[in-house]
């Protein structure tokens, strides 16, 4: 059974860094992210994507990541692949981005249009004999039992498996506060804010497979 899951913007905390635009939550409190003028970027990018048969057969999965630069005039001036995983997964994403030939509404800070770089992520995942875990439901059960430390561990797993989802950092911050870890909670809150500002979009292409 093939499923395509489209996620809104949705962090990549390994050898790949965020976009190189400096982040300052105090001076950019009114930051407005760039948008694609033709419509919803996630829907447009994901509408023709399927899990490649060869990649699925080989068990290939991972993140295909691009660095995009949208200048203050609304032009896409840079597209750089910074993580490709495999050609099986990357070729169709190359084509999807190549079709982004309309103008953009540029990023704005304090109402002024600015040049901005973003990460655009295509995340390919295979679920063997299972569906994605509902981490929110799991964490809520631990919360109801008065075990915030287990809720934190639940979101640790969520972030490991879905590193580009800012909501998981936001929720982990909540439970860290419950444990009295104010410093850790603040770090997670800032990370979620940074992700929301620097990741343009995440498209997840998922497939479930039965293994006997």
XYZ file of C-alpha atoms in Angstrom:
212
model
C 0.000 0.000 0.000
C 1.462 3.328 -1.067
C 0.753 6.461 0.932
C 1.925 10.011 0.277
C 1.932 12.161 3.382
C 2.255 15.886 2.891
C 3.528 17.820 5.851
C 3.611 21.553 6.227
C 6.638 23.133 7.225
C 7.736 21.727 8.702
C 15.485 20.146 11.540
C 18.303 18.591 10.398
C 20.778 18.365 13.305
C 23.618 16.410 11.808
C 26.404 17.322 9.407
C 24.011 19.501 7.369
C 23.416 22.960 8.789
C 20.440 25.219 8.400
C 20.273 27.850 5.716
C 23.053 30.349 6.127
C 20.821 33.354 6.823
C 21.506 34.616 10.328
C 18.713 33.948 12.823
C 17.837 36.474 15.506
C 14.438 35.937 17.184
C 14.506 39.398 18.752
C 15.106 41.441 15.605
C 13.019 39.145 13.405
C 9.934 38.810 15.574
C 7.756 39.956 12.674
C 9.488 37.806 10.068
C 7.281 36.672 7.152
C 8.335 33.559 5.250
C 8.479 33.537 1.447
C 5.559 31.894 -0.339
C 5.062 30.496 -3.828
C 2.681 32.639 -5.854
C 1.127 29.748 -7.786
C -0.357 28.086 -4.710
C 0.388 25.755 -1.812
C 3.996 24.682 -2.206
C 3.558 21.344 -0.456
C 0.665 20.321 -2.694
C 2.423 21.472 -5.843
C 5.646 19.632 -5.044
C 3.964 16.472 -3.824
C 1.234 16.022 -6.392
C 3.243 13.825 -8.780
C 5.635 12.169 -6.342
C 5.489 8.437 -5.710
C 7.861 6.133 -3.916
C 10.230 4.878 -6.645
C 9.817 1.118 -7.136
C 13.536 0.376 -7.189
C 14.145 2.423 -4.069
C 11.328 0.658 -2.242
C 12.615 -2.741 -3.361
C 16.109 -1.850 -2.140
C 14.842 -0.413 1.134
C 16.262 3.007 0.253
C 14.933 5.813 2.430
C 16.122 9.105 3.796
C 16.004 12.846 3.243
C 16.675 14.647 -0.006
C 17.499 18.226 0.965
C 17.960 21.404 -1.038
C 19.117 24.880 -0.206
C 16.982 27.503 -1.947
C 17.611 31.217 -2.192
C 14.715 33.565 -2.900
C 15.769 37.154 -3.412
C 13.865 40.249 -2.382
C 12.416 40.662 -5.866
C 10.715 37.260 -5.616
C 13.079 35.289 -7.835
C 14.402 31.822 -7.072
C 18.099 32.489 -7.624
C 19.693 29.371 -6.160
C 18.879 25.675 -5.910
C 21.587 23.509 -4.387
C 21.219 19.836 -3.496
C 22.968 19.332 -0.172
C 21.745 15.811 0.619
C 20.687 13.359 -2.100
C 20.694 9.916 -0.412
C 20.385 8.084 -3.759
C 19.573 8.845 -7.383
C 16.458 6.680 -7.135
C 15.041 9.070 -4.552
C 16.539 12.290 -5.850
C 15.783 12.347 -9.567
C 12.067 13.001 -9.266
C 12.621 15.715 -6.644
C 15.007 17.439 -9.034
C 12.207 17.487 -11.591
C 9.647 18.749 -9.083
C 11.817 21.710 -8.124
C 12.643 22.456 -11.753
C 8.931 23.046 -12.314
C 8.876 25.878 -9.774
C 9.058 28.535 -12.461
C 6.580 31.084 -11.135
C 7.386 34.139 -9.046
C 7.535 34.135 -5.249
C 6.312 36.505 -2.597
C 9.645 37.334 -0.938
C 10.531 37.082 2.719
C 9.935 40.188 4.791
C 11.413 41.559 7.989
C 9.726 44.594 9.530
C 7.673 44.841 6.348
C 10.728 45.090 4.079
C 11.467 42.471 1.424
C 14.778 40.674 2.006
C 16.923 37.992 0.384
C 16.553 34.685 2.214
C 17.829 31.121 2.098
C 15.741 28.133 3.136
C 15.943 24.379 3.350
C 13.459 22.345 1.329
C 13.135 18.725 2.412
C 11.763 15.637 0.694
C 11.615 12.841 3.257
C 11.248 9.262 2.053
C 10.185 6.683 4.665
C 9.245 3.017 4.526
C 7.047 1.546 7.259
C 7.402 -2.205 7.541
C 4.261 -3.938 8.835
C 3.265 -0.758 10.629
C 1.896 2.751 10.387
C 3.552 5.940 11.707
C 3.558 6.209 15.497
C 1.248 8.785 17.080
C 3.803 10.351 19.416
C 1.371 12.958 20.704
C -1.070 10.310 21.881
C 1.704 8.297 23.471
C 3.113 11.310 25.305
C -0.350 12.320 26.518
C -0.804 8.916 28.131
C 2.432 9.408 30.044
C 1.315 12.910 31.021
C -1.963 11.550 32.378
C 0.041 9.094 34.486
C 2.195 11.917 35.850
C 5.330 10.751 34.050
C 6.675 13.783 32.113
C 10.122 12.200 31.873
C 8.669 9.403 29.733
C 6.840 11.978 27.618
C 10.198 13.673 27.013
C 11.703 10.351 25.955
C 8.759 9.841 23.606
C 9.535 13.123 21.878
C 13.216 12.226 21.814
C 12.200 9.277 19.635
C 9.888 11.477 17.575
C 12.672 13.940 16.836
C 15.051 11.125 15.960
C 12.587 9.766 13.388
C 11.136 13.093 12.212
C 13.953 15.617 12.695
C 12.255 18.379 10.679
C 9.062 18.664 12.739
C 9.125 21.777 14.945
C 6.001 20.703 16.854
C 7.956 17.872 18.445
C 10.446 20.356 19.877
C 7.626 22.549 21.110
C 5.952 19.641 22.876
C 9.201 18.366 24.344
C 9.778 21.845 25.749
C 6.398 21.649 27.487
C 7.306 18.452 29.304
C 10.793 19.672 30.122
C 9.156 22.611 31.876
C 7.025 20.167 33.842
C 10.258 18.537 34.984
C 11.796 21.881 35.938
C 14.286 21.883 33.058
C 13.802 25.517 32.054
C 17.110 25.715 30.172
C 16.336 22.636 28.090
C 12.815 23.880 27.416
C 14.106 27.247 26.218
C 16.573 25.558 23.882
C 13.799 23.461 22.345
C 11.534 26.496 21.940
C 14.266 28.415 20.133
C 14.994 25.416 17.924
C 11.326 25.137 16.942
C 11.241 28.841 16.122
C 14.438 28.581 14.100
C 13.045 25.639 12.138
C 9.803 27.439 11.362
C 11.802 30.344 9.967
C 14.457 28.450 8.036
C 12.757 25.351 6.626
C 10.603 26.329 3.690
C 8.648 23.084 3.507
C 8.779 19.346 4.120
C 7.229 16.818 1.782
C 7.099 13.270 3.111
C 6.676 10.400 0.677
C 5.907 7.272 2.667
C 5.268 3.673 1.814
C 4.028 0.782 3.936
C 5.350 -2.664 3.129
C 4.457 -6.076 4.445
C 7.330 -8.268 5.521
C 6.724 -11.910 6.322
